PDB file of C-alpha atoms in Angstrom:
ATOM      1  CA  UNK A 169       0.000   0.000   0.000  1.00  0.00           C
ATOM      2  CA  UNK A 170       1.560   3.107  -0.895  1.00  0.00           C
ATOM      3  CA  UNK A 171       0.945   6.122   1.750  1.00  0.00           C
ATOM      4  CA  UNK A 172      -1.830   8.146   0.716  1.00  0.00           C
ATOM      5  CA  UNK A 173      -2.374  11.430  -0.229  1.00  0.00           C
ATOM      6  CA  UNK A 174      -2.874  14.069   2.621  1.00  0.00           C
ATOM      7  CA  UNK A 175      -6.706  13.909   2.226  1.00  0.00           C
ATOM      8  CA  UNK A 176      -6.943  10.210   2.135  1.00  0.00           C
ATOM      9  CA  UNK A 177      -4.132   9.761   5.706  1.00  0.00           C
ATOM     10  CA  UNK A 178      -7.443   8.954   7.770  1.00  0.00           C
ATOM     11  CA  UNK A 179     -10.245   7.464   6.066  1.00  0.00           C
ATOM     12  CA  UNK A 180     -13.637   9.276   6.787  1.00  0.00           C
ATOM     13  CA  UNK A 181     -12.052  12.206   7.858  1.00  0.00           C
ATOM     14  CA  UNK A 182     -12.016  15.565   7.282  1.00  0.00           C
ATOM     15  CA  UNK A 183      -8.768  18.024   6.796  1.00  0.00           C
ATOM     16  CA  UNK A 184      -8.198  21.017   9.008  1.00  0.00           C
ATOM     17  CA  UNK A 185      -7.018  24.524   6.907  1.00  0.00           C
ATOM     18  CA  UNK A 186      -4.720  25.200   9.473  1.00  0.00           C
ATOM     19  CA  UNK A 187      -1.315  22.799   9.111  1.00  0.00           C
ATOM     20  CA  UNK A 188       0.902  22.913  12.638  1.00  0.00           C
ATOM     21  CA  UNK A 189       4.857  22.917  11.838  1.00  0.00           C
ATOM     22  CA  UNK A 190       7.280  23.020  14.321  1.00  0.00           C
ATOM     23  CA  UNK A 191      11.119  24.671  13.723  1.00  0.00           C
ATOM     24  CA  UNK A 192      11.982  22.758  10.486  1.00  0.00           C
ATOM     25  CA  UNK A 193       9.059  25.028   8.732  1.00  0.00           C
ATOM     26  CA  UNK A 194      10.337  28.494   9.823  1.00  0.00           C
ATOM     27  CA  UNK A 195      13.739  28.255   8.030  1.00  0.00           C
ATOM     28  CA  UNK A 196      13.367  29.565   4.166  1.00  0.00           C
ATOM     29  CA  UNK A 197      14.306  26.647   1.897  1.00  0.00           C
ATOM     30  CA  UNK A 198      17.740  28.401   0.359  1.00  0.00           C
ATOM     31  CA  UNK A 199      19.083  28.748   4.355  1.00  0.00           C
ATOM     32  CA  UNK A 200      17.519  25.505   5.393  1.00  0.00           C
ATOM     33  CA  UNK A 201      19.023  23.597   1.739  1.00  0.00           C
ATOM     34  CA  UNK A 202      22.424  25.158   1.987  1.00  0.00           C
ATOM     35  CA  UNK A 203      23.127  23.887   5.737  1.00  0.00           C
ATOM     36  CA  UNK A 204      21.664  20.695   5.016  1.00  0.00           C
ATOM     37  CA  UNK A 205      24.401  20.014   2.432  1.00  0.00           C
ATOM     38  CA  UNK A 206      26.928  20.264   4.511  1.00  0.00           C
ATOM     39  CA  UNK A 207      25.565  18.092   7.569  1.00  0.00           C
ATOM     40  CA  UNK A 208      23.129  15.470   6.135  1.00  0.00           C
ATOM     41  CA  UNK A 209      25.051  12.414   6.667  1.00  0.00           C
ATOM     42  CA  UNK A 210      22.924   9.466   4.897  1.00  0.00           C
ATOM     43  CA  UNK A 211      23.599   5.679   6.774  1.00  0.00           C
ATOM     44  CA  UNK A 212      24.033   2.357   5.145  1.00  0.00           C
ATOM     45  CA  UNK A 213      21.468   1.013   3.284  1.00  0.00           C
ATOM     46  CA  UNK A 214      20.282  -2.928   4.670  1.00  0.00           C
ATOM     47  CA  UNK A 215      21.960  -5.194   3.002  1.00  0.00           C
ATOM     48  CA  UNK A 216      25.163  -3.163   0.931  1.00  0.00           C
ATOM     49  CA  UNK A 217      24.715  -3.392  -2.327  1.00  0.00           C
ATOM     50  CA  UNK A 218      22.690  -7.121  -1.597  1.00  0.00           C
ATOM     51  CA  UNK A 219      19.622  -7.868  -3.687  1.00  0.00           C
ATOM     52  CA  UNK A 220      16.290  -7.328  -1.999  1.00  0.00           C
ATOM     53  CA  UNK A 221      16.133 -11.013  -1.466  1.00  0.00           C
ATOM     54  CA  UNK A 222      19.264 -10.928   0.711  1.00  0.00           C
ATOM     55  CA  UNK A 223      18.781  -8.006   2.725  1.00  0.00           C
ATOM     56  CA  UNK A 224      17.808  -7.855   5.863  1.00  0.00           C
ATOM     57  CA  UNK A 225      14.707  -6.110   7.490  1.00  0.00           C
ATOM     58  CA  UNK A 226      13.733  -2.319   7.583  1.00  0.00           C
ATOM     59  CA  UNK A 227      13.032  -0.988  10.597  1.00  0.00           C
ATOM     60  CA  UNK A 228      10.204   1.428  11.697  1.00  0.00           C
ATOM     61  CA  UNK A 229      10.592   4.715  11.826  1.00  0.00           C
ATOM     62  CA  UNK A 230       9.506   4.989  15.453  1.00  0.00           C
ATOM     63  CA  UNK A 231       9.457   1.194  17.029  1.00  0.00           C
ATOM     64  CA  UNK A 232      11.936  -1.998  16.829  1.00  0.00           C
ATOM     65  CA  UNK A 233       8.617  -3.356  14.392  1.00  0.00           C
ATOM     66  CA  UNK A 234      10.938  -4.322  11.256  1.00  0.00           C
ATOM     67  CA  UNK A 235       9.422  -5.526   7.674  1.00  0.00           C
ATOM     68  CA  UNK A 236      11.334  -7.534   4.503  1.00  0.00           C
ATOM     69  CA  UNK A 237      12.717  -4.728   2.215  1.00  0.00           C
ATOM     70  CA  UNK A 238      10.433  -6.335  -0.885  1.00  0.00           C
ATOM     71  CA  UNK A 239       7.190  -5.750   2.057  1.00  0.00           C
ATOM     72  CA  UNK A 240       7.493  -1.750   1.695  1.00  0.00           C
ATOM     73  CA  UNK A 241       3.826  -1.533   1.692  1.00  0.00           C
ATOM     74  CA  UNK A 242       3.284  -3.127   4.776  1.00  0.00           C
ATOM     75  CA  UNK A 243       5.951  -0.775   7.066  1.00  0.00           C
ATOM     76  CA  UNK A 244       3.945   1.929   5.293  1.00  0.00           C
ATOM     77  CA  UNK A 245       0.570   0.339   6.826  1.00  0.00           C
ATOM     78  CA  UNK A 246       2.097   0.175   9.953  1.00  0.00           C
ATOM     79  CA  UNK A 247       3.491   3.425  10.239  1.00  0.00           C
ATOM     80  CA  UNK A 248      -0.257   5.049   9.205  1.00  0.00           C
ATOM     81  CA  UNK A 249      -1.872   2.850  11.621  1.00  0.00           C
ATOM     82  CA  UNK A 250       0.113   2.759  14.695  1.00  0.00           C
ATOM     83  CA  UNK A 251       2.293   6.361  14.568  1.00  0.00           C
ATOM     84  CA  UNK A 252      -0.361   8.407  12.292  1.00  0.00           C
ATOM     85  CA  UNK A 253       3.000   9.010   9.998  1.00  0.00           C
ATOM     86  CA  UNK A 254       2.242   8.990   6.213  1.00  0.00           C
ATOM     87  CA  UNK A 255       5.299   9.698   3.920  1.00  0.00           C
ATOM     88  CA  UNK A 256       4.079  11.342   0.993  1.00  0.00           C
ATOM     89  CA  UNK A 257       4.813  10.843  -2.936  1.00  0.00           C
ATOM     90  CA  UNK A 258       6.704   7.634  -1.495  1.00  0.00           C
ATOM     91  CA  UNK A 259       6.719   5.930  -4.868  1.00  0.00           C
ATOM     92  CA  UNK A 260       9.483   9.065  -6.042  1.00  0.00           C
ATOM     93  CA  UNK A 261      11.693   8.036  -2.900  1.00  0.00           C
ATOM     94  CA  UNK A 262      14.661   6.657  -4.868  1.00  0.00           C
ATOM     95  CA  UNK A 263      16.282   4.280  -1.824  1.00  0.00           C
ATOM     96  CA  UNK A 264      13.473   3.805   0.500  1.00  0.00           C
ATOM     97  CA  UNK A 265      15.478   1.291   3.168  1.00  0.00           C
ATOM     98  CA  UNK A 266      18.002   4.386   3.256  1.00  0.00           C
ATOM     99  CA  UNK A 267      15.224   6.679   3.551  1.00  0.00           C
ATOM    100  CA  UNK A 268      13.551   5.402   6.619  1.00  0.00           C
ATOM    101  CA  UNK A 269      16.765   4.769   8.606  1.00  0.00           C
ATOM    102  CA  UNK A 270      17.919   8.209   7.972  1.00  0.00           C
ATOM    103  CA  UNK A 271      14.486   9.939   9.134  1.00  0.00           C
ATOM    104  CA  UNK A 272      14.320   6.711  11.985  1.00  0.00           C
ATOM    105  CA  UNK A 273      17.641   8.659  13.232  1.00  0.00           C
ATOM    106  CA  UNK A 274      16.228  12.325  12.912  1.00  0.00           C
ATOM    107  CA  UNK A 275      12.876  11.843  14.951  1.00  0.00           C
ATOM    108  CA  UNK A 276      15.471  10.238  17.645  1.00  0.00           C
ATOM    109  CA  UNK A 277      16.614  13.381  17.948  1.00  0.00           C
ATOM    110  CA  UNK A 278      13.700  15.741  17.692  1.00  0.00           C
ATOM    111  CA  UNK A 279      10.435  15.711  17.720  1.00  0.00           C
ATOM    112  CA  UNK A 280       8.062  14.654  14.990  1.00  0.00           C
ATOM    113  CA  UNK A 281       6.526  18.050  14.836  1.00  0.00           C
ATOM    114  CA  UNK A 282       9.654  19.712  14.326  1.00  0.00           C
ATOM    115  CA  UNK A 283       9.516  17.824  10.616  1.00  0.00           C
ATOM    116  CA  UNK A 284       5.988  16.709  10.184  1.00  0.00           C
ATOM    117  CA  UNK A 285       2.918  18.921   9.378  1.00  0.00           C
ATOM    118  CA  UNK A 286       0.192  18.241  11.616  1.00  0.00           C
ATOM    119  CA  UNK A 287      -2.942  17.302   9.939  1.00  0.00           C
ATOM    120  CA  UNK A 288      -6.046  17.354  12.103  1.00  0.00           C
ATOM    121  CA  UNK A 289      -8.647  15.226  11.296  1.00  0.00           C
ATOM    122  CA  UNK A 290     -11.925  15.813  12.491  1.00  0.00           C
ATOM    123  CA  UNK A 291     -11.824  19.057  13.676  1.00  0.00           C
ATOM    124  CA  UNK A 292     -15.152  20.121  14.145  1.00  0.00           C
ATOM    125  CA  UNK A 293     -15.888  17.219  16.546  1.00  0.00           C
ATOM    126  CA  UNK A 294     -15.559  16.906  20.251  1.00  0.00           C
ATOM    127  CA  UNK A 295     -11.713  16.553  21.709  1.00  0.00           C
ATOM    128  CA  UNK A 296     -12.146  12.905  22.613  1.00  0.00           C
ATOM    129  CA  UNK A 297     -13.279  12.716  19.149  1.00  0.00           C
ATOM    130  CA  UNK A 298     -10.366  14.311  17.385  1.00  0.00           C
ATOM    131  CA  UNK A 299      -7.397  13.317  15.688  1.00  0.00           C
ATOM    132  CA  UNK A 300      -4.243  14.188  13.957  1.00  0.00           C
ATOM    133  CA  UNK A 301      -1.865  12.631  11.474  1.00  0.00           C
ATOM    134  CA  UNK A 302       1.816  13.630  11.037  1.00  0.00           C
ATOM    135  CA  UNK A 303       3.023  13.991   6.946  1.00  0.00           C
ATOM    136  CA  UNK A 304       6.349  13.982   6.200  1.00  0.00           C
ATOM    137  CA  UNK A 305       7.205  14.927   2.335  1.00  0.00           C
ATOM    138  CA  UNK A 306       9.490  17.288   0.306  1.00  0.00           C
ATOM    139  CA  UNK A 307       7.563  20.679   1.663  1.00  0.00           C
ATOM    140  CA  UNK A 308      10.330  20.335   4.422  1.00  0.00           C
ATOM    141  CA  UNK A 309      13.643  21.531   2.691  1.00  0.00           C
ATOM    142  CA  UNK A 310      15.255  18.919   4.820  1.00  0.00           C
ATOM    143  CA  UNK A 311      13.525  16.082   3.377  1.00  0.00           C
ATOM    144  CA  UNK A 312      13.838  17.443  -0.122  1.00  0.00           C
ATOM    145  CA  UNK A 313      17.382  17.586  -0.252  1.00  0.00           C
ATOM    146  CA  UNK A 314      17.546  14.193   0.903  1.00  0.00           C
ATOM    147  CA  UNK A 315      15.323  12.507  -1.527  1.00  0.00           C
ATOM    148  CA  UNK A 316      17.463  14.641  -4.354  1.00  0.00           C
ATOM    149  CA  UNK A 317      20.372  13.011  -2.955  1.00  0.00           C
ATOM    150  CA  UNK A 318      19.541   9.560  -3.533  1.00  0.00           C
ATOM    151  CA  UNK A 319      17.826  10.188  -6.532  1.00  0.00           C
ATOM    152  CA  UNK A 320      21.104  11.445  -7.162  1.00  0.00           C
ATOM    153  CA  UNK A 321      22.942   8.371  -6.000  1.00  0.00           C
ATOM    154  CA  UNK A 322      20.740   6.182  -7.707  1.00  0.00           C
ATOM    155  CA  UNK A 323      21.261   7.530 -11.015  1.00  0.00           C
ATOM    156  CA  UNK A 324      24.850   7.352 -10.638  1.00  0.00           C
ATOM    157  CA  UNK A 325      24.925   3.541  -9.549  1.00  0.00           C
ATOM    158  CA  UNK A 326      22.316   3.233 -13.015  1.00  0.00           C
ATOM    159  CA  UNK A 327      24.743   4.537 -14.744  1.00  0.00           C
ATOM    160  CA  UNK A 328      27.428   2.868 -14.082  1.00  0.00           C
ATOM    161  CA  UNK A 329      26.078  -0.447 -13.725  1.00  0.00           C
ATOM    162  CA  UNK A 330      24.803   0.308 -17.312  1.00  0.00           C
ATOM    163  CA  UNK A 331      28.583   1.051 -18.819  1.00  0.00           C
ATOM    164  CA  UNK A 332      29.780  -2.310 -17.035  1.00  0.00           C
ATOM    165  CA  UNK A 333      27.147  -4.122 -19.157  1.00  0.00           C
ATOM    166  CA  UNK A 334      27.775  -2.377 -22.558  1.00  0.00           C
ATOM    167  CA  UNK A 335      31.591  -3.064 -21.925  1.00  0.00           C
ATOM    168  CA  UNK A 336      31.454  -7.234 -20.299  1.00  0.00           C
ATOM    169  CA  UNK A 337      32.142  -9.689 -22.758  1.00  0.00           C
ATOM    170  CA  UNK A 338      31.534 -12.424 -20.526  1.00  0.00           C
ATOM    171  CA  UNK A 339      27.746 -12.924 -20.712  1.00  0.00           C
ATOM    172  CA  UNK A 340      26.091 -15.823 -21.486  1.00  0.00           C
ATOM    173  CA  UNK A 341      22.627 -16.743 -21.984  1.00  0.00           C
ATOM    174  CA  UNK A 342      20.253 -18.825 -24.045  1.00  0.00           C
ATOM    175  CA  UNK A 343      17.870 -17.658 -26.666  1.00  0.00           C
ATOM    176  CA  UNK A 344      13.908 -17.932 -24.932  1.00  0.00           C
ATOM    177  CA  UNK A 345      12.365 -18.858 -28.112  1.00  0.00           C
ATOM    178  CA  UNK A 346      14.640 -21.312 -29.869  1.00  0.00           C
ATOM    179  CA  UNK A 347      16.941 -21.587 -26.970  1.00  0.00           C
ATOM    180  CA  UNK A 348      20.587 -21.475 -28.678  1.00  0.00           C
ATOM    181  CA  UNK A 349      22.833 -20.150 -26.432  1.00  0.00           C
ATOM    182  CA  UNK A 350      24.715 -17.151 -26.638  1.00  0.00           C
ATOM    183  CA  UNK A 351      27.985 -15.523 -25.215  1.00  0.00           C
ATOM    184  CA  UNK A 352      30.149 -12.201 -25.342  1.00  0.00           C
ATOM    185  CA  UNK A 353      28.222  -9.339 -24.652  1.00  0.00           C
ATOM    186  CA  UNK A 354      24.366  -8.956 -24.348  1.00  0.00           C
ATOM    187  CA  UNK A 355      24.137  -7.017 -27.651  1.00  0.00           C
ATOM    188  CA  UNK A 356      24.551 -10.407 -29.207  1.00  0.00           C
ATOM    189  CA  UNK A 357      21.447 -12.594 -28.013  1.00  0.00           C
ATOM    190  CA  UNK A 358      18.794  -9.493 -27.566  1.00  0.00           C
ATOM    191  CA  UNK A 359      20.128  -8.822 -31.234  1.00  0.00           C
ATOM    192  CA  UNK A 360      19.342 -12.282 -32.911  1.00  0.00           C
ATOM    193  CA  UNK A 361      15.811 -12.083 -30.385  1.00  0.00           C
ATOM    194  CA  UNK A 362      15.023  -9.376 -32.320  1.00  0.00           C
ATOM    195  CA  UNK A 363      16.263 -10.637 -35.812  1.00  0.00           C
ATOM    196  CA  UNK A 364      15.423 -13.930 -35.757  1.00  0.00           C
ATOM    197  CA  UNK A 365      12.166 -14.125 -33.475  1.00  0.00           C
ATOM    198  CA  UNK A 366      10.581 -10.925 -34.160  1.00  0.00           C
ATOM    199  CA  UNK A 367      11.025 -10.009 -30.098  1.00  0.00           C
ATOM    200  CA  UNK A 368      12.411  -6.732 -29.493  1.00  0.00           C
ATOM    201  CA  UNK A 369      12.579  -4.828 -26.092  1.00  0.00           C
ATOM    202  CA  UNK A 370      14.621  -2.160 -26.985  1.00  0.00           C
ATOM    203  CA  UNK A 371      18.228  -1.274 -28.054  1.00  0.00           C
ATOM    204  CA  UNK A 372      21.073  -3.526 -25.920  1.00  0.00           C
ATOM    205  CA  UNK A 373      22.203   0.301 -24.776  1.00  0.00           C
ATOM    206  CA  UNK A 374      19.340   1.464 -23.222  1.00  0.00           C
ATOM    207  CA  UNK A 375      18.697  -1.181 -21.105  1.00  0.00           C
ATOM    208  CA  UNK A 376      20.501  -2.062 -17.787  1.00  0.00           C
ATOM    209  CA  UNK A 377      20.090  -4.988 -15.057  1.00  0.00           C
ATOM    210  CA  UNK A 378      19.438  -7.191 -18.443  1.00  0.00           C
ATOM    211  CA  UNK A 379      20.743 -10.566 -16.724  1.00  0.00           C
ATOM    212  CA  UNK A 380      17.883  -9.886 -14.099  1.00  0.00           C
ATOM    213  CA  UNK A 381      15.224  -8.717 -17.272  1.00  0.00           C
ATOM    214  CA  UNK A 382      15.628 -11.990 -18.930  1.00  0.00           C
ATOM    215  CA  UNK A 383      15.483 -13.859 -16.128  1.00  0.00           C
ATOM    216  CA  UNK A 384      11.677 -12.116 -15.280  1.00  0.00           C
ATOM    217  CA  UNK A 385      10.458 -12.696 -18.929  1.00  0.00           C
ATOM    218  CA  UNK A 386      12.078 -16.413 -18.909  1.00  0.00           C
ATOM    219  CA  UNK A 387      10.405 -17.157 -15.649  1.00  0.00           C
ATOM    220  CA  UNK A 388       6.994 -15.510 -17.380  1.00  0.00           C
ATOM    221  CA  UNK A 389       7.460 -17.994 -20.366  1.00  0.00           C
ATOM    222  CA  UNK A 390       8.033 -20.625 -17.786  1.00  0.00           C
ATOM    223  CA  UNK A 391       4.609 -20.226 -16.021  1.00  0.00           C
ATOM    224  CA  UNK A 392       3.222 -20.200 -19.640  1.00  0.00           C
ATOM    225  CA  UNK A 393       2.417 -16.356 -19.047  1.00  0.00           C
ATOM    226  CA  UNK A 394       2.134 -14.047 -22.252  1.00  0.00           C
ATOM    227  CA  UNK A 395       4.511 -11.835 -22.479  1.00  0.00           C
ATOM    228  CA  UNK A 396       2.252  -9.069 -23.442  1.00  0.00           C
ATOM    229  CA  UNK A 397      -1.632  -9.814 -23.008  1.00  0.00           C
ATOM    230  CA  UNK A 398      -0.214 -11.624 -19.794  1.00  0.00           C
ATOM    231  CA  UNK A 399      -2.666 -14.561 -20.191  1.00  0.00           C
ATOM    232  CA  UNK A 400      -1.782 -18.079 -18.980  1.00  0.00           C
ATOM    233  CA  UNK A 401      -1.714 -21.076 -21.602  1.00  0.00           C
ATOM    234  CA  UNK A 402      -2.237 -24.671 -21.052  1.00  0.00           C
ATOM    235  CA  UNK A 403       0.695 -25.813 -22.391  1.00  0.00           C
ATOM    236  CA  UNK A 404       4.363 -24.344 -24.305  1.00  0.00           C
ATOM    237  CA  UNK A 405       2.992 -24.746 -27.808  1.00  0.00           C
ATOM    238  CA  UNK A 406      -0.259 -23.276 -27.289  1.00  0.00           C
ATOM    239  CA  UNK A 407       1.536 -20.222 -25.564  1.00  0.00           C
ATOM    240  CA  UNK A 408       4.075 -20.040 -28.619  1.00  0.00           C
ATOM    241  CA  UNK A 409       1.132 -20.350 -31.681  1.00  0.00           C
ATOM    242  CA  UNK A 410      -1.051 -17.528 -29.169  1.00  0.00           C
ATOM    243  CA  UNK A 411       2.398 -15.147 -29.094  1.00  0.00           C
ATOM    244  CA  UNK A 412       3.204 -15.872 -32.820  1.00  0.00           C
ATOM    245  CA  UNK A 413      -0.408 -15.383 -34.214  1.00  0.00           C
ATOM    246  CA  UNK A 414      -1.784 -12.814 -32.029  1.00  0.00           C
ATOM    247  CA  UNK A 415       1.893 -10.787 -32.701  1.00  0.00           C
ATOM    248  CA  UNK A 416       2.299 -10.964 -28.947  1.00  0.00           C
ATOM    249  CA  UNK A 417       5.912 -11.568 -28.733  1.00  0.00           C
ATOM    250  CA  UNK A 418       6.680  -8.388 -27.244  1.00  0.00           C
ATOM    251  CA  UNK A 419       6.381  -7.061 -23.782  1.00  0.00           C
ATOM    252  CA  UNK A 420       3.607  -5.379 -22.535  1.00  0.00           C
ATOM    253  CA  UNK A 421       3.800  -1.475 -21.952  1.00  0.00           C
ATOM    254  CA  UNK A 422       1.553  -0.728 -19.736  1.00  0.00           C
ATOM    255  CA  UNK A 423       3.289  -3.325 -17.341  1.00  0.00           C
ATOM    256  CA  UNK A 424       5.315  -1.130 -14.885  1.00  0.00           C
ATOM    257  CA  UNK A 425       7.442  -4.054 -13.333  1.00  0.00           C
ATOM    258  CA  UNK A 426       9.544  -3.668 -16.642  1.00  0.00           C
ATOM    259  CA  UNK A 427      10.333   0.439 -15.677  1.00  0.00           C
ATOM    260  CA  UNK A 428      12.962  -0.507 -13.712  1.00  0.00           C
ATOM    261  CA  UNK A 429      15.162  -2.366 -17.047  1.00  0.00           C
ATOM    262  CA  UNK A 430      15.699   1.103 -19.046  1.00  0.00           C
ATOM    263  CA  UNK A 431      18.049   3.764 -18.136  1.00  0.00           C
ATOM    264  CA  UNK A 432      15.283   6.546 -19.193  1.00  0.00           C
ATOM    265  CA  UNK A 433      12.948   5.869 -16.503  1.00  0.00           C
ATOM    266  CA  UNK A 434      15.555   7.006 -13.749  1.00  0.00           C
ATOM    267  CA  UNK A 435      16.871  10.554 -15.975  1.00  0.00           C
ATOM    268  CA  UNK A 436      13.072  11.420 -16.318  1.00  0.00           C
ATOM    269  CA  UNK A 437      12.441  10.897 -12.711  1.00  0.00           C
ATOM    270  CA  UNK A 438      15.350  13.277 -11.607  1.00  0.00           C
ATOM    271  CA  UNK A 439      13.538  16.785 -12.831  1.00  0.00           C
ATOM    272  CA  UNK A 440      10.519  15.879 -10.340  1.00  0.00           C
ATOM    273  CA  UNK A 441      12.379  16.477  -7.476  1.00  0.00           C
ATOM    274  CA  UNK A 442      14.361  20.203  -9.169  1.00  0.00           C
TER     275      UNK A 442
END
């Protein structure tokens, strides 16, 4: 579940006009930006530079409650429903395990409200009746510069994970479609993919993490999952006559699991946050 829009942190209620910010809000965001550069001081991601598989837990930002890296959605839950903290735009946060501990360290420090705006939900009603919510997003010049930073980090680790592929020779791999096997670099099999079988998902240079990309459309193929109408078959050959007939062999757009395989999707997302 990704955290919800201001309006929708409490469902049923209604949003008070008047937002409560503590400190953090009364610095201008030039001041505020230009001494954050200096001290913000990000900590170790879980798990390195581990797959999501392999790392370890993240942590809440307010309790020892800790949640798989790949369950995101759930810390999120629990963080709306236990501490009233909803992180907005979360889905632009480029490294959220990094994210979380850095902001897990901040409200150790200070208080929430010194970061947080205080949304009041049901305002009109009695005080046992009342509530409040605490959003934390990019409003707060502190929390801005630190989603630009790993934006910024992110694109550079894209980047040159991207060069290492266009330059290894050592890749191997077989074809998905008439399964001869390949080796040298990548260029090579997505190349006769696209000659030989009609299957193109882009030029070799604007992709990046291919190993991992083939390995999610093999595994598709393997549960007899079209690659673009994303139907299940019966059986191989049915699933091959439905892709070669219906012109399916091709991967479907609209599917944003494949986002994270080309190299544009993380230089377009770096102007949202300028």
């Amino acid at each position: 579940m990704a955290a919800p829009r201001t309006q929708e942190a409490a469902p049923g209620g209604e949003e008070d006009g008047d937002r409560d910010r503590g400190g953090a809000g009364l610095v201008s965001s030039e001041d505020s930006k230009d001494c954050i550069l200096d001290a913000l001081s990000l900590p170790d991601s879980p798990g390195g530079s581990r797959s999501l598989e392999e790392a370890p837990a993240v942590p809440c930002v307010f309790c020892e409650e800790h949640f798989p890296v790949a369950q995101q959605d759930q810390l999120l839950k629990h963080m709306i429903i236990e501490h009233k903290v909803v992180i907005a735009d979360v889905k632009l946060v480029a490294d959220f395990p990094r994210y979380i501990l850095y902001w897990r360290k901040r409200f150790s420090e200070q208080p929430v409200t010194d970061f947080c705006s205080v949304i009041r939900i049901n305002s009109t009603a009695p005080p046992e009746e009342q509530d409040h919510y605490f959003l934390l997003c990019d409003v707060l010049p502190e929390d801005r510069v630190l989603r630009e930073e790993l934006q910024r980090r992110k694109l550079t680790a894209i980047l040159e994970q991207q060069q290492r592929e266009r330059e290894d020779t050592s890749f191997r791999g077989a074809c998905m479609f008439c399964n001869e096997e390949f080796s040298g670099n990548r260029s090579v099999l997505l190349n006769h993919m696209s000659r030989e079988h009609a299957f193109n998902i882009g030029l070799p240079d604007n992709i990046v993490n291919c190993r991992e990309f083939l390995r999610t459309l093999q595994r598709k193929l393997d549960n007899l999952q079209c690659l673009y109408c994303e139907k299940t078959f019966r059986d191989k050959n049915t699933l091959r006559d439905h892709m070669r007939k219906k012109q399916h062999r091709r991967i479907n757009p609209r599917n944003r699991e494949y986002d994270q395989f080309y190299v544009i999707n993380y230089l377009v997302s770096l102007p949202l946050l300028v």
